mmCIF file of C-alpha atoms in Angstrom:
data_model
loop_
_atom_site.group_PDB
_atom_site.id
_atom_site.type_symbol
_atom_site.label_atom_id
_atom_site.label_comp_id
_atom_site.label_asym_id
_atom_site.label_seq_id
_atom_site.Cartn_x
_atom_site.Cartn_y
_atom_site.Cartn_z
ATOM 1 C CA UNK A 20 117.917 82.603 76.637
ATOM 2 C CA UNK A 21 115.477 84.879 74.819
ATOM 3 C CA UNK A 22 117.738 87.896 75.269
ATOM 4 C CA UNK A 23 120.647 85.944 73.778
ATOM 5 C CA UNK A 24 118.490 84.949 70.810
ATOM 6 C CA UNK A 25 117.500 88.583 70.241
ATOM 7 C CA UNK A 26 121.148 89.686 70.431
ATOM 8 C CA UNK A 27 122.144 87.012 67.909
ATOM 9 C CA UNK A 28 119.369 88.075 65.515
ATOM 10 C CA UNK A 29 120.209 91.774 65.781
ATOM 11 C CA UNK A 30 123.984 91.278 65.462
ATOM 12 C CA UNK A 31 123.461 88.789 62.614
ATOM 13 C CA UNK A 32 126.971 88.526 61.136
ATOM 14 C CA UNK A 33 129.157 90.828 63.217
ATOM 15 C CA UNK A 34 129.132 89.608 66.834
ATOM 16 C CA UNK A 35 131.760 92.153 67.925
ATOM 17 C CA UNK A 36 129.239 95.008 68.213
ATOM 18 C CA UNK A 37 126.914 93.201 70.642
ATOM 19 C CA UNK A 38 127.485 95.840 73.346
ATOM 20 C CA UNK A 39 126.240 98.560 70.982
ATOM 21 C CA UNK A 40 122.990 96.751 70.189
ATOM 22 C CA UNK A 41 122.369 95.551 73.760
ATOM 23 C CA UNK A 42 120.033 98.492 74.643
ATOM 24 C CA UNK A 43 117.916 97.756 71.551
ATOM 25 C CA UNK A 44 117.793 94.052 72.421
ATOM 26 C CA UNK A 45 116.820 94.824 76.026
ATOM 27 C CA UNK A 46 114.065 97.166 74.843
ATOM 28 C CA UNK A 47 112.735 94.495 72.471
ATOM 29 C CA UNK A 48 112.938 91.793 75.144
ATOM 30 C CA UNK A 49 111.065 93.871 77.731
ATOM 31 C CA UNK A 50 108.287 94.778 75.250
ATOM 32 C CA UNK A 51 107.711 91.406 73.563
ATOM 33 C CA UNK A 52 104.997 89.245 75.138
ATOM 34 C CA UNK A 53 106.033 85.903 76.564
ATOM 35 C CA UNK A 54 104.229 83.169 74.626
ATOM 36 C CA UNK A 55 102.410 81.259 77.343
ATOM 37 C CA UNK A 56 101.799 84.279 79.606
ATOM 38 C CA UNK A 57 100.709 86.590 76.760
ATOM 39 C CA UNK A 58 102.237 89.542 78.595
ATOM 40 C CA UNK A 59 105.568 91.303 78.302
ATOM 41 C CA UNK A 60 108.056 91.267 81.215
ATOM 42 C CA UNK A 61 107.418 95.003 81.644
ATOM 43 C CA UNK A 62 103.661 94.395 81.887
ATOM 44 C CA UNK A 63 104.156 91.557 84.387
ATOM 45 C CA UNK A 64 106.426 93.679 86.564
ATOM 46 C CA UNK A 65 104.512 96.974 86.475
ATOM 47 C CA UNK A 66 100.968 95.848 85.621
ATOM 48 C CA UNK A 67 100.590 98.200 82.655
ATOM 49 C CA UNK A 68 101.567 98.482 79.010
ATOM 50 C CA UNK A 69 104.969 100.088 78.361
ATOM 51 C CA UNK A 70 105.003 103.515 76.747
ATOM 52 C CA UNK A 71 105.798 103.607 73.043
ATOM 53 C CA UNK A 72 108.838 105.628 72.092
ATOM 54 C CA UNK A 73 107.370 106.105 68.636
ATOM 55 C CA UNK A 74 103.650 105.795 68.056
ATOM 56 C CA UNK A 75 103.679 106.113 64.257
ATOM 57 C CA UNK A 76 101.213 109.001 64.093
ATOM 58 C CA UNK A 77 103.901 111.582 63.375
ATOM 59 C CA UNK A 78 105.918 111.455 60.155
ATOM 60 C CA UNK A 79 109.643 110.816 60.311
ATOM 61 C CA UNK A 80 111.580 113.874 59.191
ATOM 62 C CA UNK A 81 115.199 114.019 58.110
ATOM 63 C CA UNK A 82 116.997 117.038 59.542
ATOM 64 C CA UNK A 83 120.439 118.148 58.426
ATOM 65 C CA UNK A 84 121.201 121.078 60.754
ATOM 66 C CA UNK A 85 122.277 120.251 64.336
ATOM 67 C CA UNK A 86 120.347 123.139 65.934
ATOM 68 C CA UNK A 87 117.207 122.208 64.031
ATOM 69 C CA UNK A 88 117.756 118.587 65.056
ATOM 70 C CA UNK A 89 118.049 119.504 68.762
ATOM 71 C CA UNK A 90 114.957 121.711 68.542
ATOM 72 C CA UNK A 91 112.992 118.842 66.977
ATOM 73 C CA UNK A 92 114.200 116.488 69.732
ATOM 74 C CA UNK A 93 113.015 118.902 72.434
ATOM 75 C CA UNK A 94 109.620 119.261 70.727
ATOM 76 C CA UNK A 95 109.188 115.491 70.484
ATOM 77 C CA UNK A 96 110.385 115.098 74.073
ATOM 78 C CA UNK A 97 107.793 117.603 75.322
ATOM 79 C CA UNK A 98 105.029 115.873 73.341
ATOM 80 C CA UNK A 99 106.111 112.507 74.722
ATOM 81 C CA UNK A 100 106.204 113.820 78.305
ATOM 82 C CA UNK A 101 102.708 115.317 77.967
ATOM 83 C CA UNK A 102 101.356 112.055 76.553
ATOM 84 C CA UNK A 103 103.038 110.049 79.304
ATOM 85 C CA UNK A 104 101.640 112.405 81.956
ATOM 86 C CA UNK A 105 98.104 112.106 80.542
ATOM 87 C CA UNK A 106 98.391 108.308 80.386
ATOM 88 C CA UNK A 107 99.627 108.174 83.985
ATOM 89 C CA UNK A 108 96.768 110.401 85.210
ATOM 90 C CA UNK A 109 94.258 108.187 83.390
ATOM 91 C CA UNK A 110 95.947 105.134 84.913
ATOM 92 C CA UNK A 111 95.716 106.589 88.423
ATOM 93 C CA UNK A 112 92.020 107.325 87.923
ATOM 94 C CA UNK A 113 91.442 103.685 86.955
ATOM 95 C CA UNK A 114 93.128 102.358 90.116
ATOM 96 C CA UNK A 115 90.807 101.192 92.894
ATOM 97 C CA UNK A 116 90.410 103.702 95.687
ATOM 98 C CA UNK A 117 91.861 102.417 98.950
ATOM 99 C CA UNK A 118 90.239 102.651 102.326
ATOM 100 C CA UNK A 119 90.574 105.769 104.410
ATOM 101 C CA UNK A 120 93.299 105.462 107.051
ATOM 102 C CA UNK A 121 91.259 107.366 109.647
ATOM 103 C CA UNK A 122 88.024 105.407 109.349
ATOM 104 C CA UNK A 123 88.039 103.861 112.851
ATOM 105 C CA UNK A 124 86.848 105.477 116.070
ATOM 106 C CA UNK A 125 87.616 105.059 119.769
ATOM 107 C CA UNK A 126 85.753 102.124 121.281
ATOM 108 C CA UNK A 127 85.380 100.227 117.997
ATOM 109 C CA UNK A 128 85.993 96.474 118.086
ATOM 110 C CA UNK A 129 88.756 95.303 115.749
ATOM 111 C CA UNK A 130 91.060 92.357 115.169
ATOM 112 C CA UNK A 131 94.801 92.874 114.880
ATOM 113 C CA UNK A 132 97.217 91.128 112.563
ATOM 114 C CA UNK A 133 99.215 88.436 114.336
ATOM 115 C CA UNK A 134 102.839 89.369 114.929
ATOM 116 C CA UNK A 135 105.473 87.090 113.355
ATOM 117 C CA UNK A 136 106.222 85.370 116.688
ATOM 118 C CA UNK A 137 102.535 84.782 117.415
ATOM 119 C CA UNK A 138 101.851 83.013 114.148
ATOM 120 C CA UNK A 139 103.750 79.748 114.493
ATOM 121 C CA UNK A 140 102.730 78.209 111.171
ATOM 122 C CA UNK A 141 100.397 78.826 108.273
ATOM 123 C CA UNK A 142 97.471 77.151 110.039
ATOM 124 C CA UNK A 143 97.312 79.772 112.797
ATOM 125 C CA UNK A 144 94.952 82.695 112.142
ATOM 126 C CA UNK A 145 96.309 85.867 110.583
ATOM 127 C CA UNK A 146 94.176 88.123 112.753
ATOM 128 C CA UNK A 147 93.908 87.881 116.548
ATOM 129 C CA UNK A 148 91.270 89.490 118.668
ATOM 130 C CA UNK A 149 88.931 90.931 119.571
ATOM 131 C CA UNK A 150 90.604 94.197 120.539
ATOM 132 C CA UNK A 151 89.229 97.636 121.244
ATOM 133 C CA UNK A 152 90.585 100.934 119.954
ATOM 134 C CA UNK A 153 91.448 103.084 122.951
ATOM 135 C CA UNK A 154 93.207 105.977 121.184
ATOM 136 C CA UNK A 155 93.704 107.298 117.670
ATOM 137 C CA UNK A 156 97.033 108.785 116.647
ATOM 138 C CA UNK A 157 98.020 110.630 113.498
ATOM 139 C CA UNK A 158 98.114 109.177 109.980
ATOM 140 C CA UNK A 159 96.228 105.935 110.554
ATOM 141 C CA UNK A 160 97.947 104.840 113.746
ATOM 142 C CA UNK A 161 95.776 103.381 116.510
ATOM 143 C CA UNK A 162 96.362 102.182 120.073
ATOM 144 C CA UNK A 163 94.406 98.968 120.673
ATOM 145 C CA UNK A 164 93.900 96.941 123.844
ATOM 146 C CA UNK A 165 93.349 93.182 123.730
ATOM 147 C CA UNK A 166 91.567 90.875 126.187
ATOM 148 C CA UNK A 167 94.647 90.598 128.411
ATOM 149 C CA UNK A 168 94.742 94.380 128.895
ATOM 150 C CA UNK A 169 97.906 94.747 126.795
ATOM 151 C CA UNK A 170 97.838 97.837 124.598
ATOM 152 C CA UNK A 171 99.748 98.138 121.329
ATOM 153 C CA UNK A 172 100.187 100.877 118.752
ATOM 154 C CA UNK A 173 99.331 99.527 115.307
ATOM 155 C CA UNK A 174 98.969 100.864 111.797
ATOM 156 C CA UNK A 175 95.595 100.786 110.018
ATOM 157 C CA UNK A 176 96.814 98.112 107.617
ATOM 158 C CA UNK A 177 97.314 95.750 110.572
ATOM 159 C CA UNK A 178 93.714 96.135 111.805
ATOM 160 C CA UNK A 179 90.453 94.737 110.496
ATOM 161 C CA UNK A 180 86.960 95.637 111.655
ATOM 162 C CA UNK A 181 84.848 93.056 113.471
ATOM 163 C CA UNK A 182 82.372 92.721 110.605
ATOM 164 C CA UNK A 183 85.105 91.857 108.107
ATOM 165 C CA UNK A 184 86.197 88.605 109.748
ATOM 166 C CA UNK A 185 85.263 85.838 107.329
ATOM 167 C CA UNK A 186 85.783 82.836 109.596
ATOM 168 C CA UNK A 187 83.119 81.361 111.820
ATOM 169 C CA UNK A 188 85.357 81.478 114.859
ATOM 170 C CA UNK A 189 88.532 83.231 115.935
ATOM 171 C CA UNK A 190 91.378 82.230 118.228
ATOM 172 C CA UNK A 191 91.666 84.503 121.251
ATOM 173 C CA UNK A 192 94.365 82.669 123.193
ATOM 174 C CA UNK A 193 96.011 79.297 122.832
ATOM 175 C CA UNK A 194 93.295 76.692 123.286
ATOM 176 C CA UNK A 195 90.464 79.231 123.695
ATOM 177 C CA UNK A 196 87.965 79.619 120.821
ATOM 178 C CA UNK A 197 85.079 82.105 120.688
ATOM 179 C CA UNK A 198 82.357 82.417 118.028
ATOM 180 C CA UNK A 199 82.675 85.495 115.802
ATOM 181 C CA UNK A 200 79.031 86.491 116.275
ATOM 182 C CA UNK A 201 77.447 87.088 119.634
ATOM 183 C CA UNK A 202 80.469 88.488 121.473
ATOM 184 C CA UNK A 203 79.429 91.238 123.835
ATOM 185 C CA UNK A 204 82.510 93.419 123.860
ATOM 186 C CA UNK A 205 81.150 95.671 126.621
ATOM 187 C CA UNK A 206 81.431 92.729 129.028
ATOM 188 C CA UNK A 207 84.792 91.454 127.784
ATOM 189 C CA UNK A 208 86.847 94.621 127.280
ATOM 190 C CA UNK A 209 86.736 97.457 129.782
ATOM 191 C CA UNK A 210 87.275 100.819 128.119
ATOM 192 C CA UNK A 211 90.349 102.457 129.632
ATOM 193 C CA UNK A 212 91.320 106.064 129.215
ATOM 194 C CA UNK A 213 94.775 106.116 127.687
#
């Protein structure tokens, strides 16, 4: 609806040229903040302010010669690319630093993310365990063994350290509940050489 309103306002009297003004209307629509959200669709989608095509700091010049015009376009394009690159680098520096993918060691106690078939509904826990890391692979891949002696290869994003479990108790198997503190993993999980 908003895009249609913008097209109607831009076309004003001549509705036949709507396809020519559509890129301008789309640009305006993506940059304008939505009233109740106070953010533009671009900002909602990408989480940052859109880049300005014209920032107003440079004067507008009228150029008659085509070669001079193309040279001016290339100069402005290079300036814009440098500014965009600097903004992107500053944006990357502001992003939170993620955890290291190789921060776990052999023998460490972890909980693994429940597989889709293991999590029957939203009331079942997201992480199942405890498990022990029995081997580390490349690029954040770990082989873990659970209480049943079943070993699985999992990515770092599917593992959580024992100290990070926020619940008071965890589900080990159907109907079996253990407290999160006080588990002696040396007694429960034998360390196998894989």
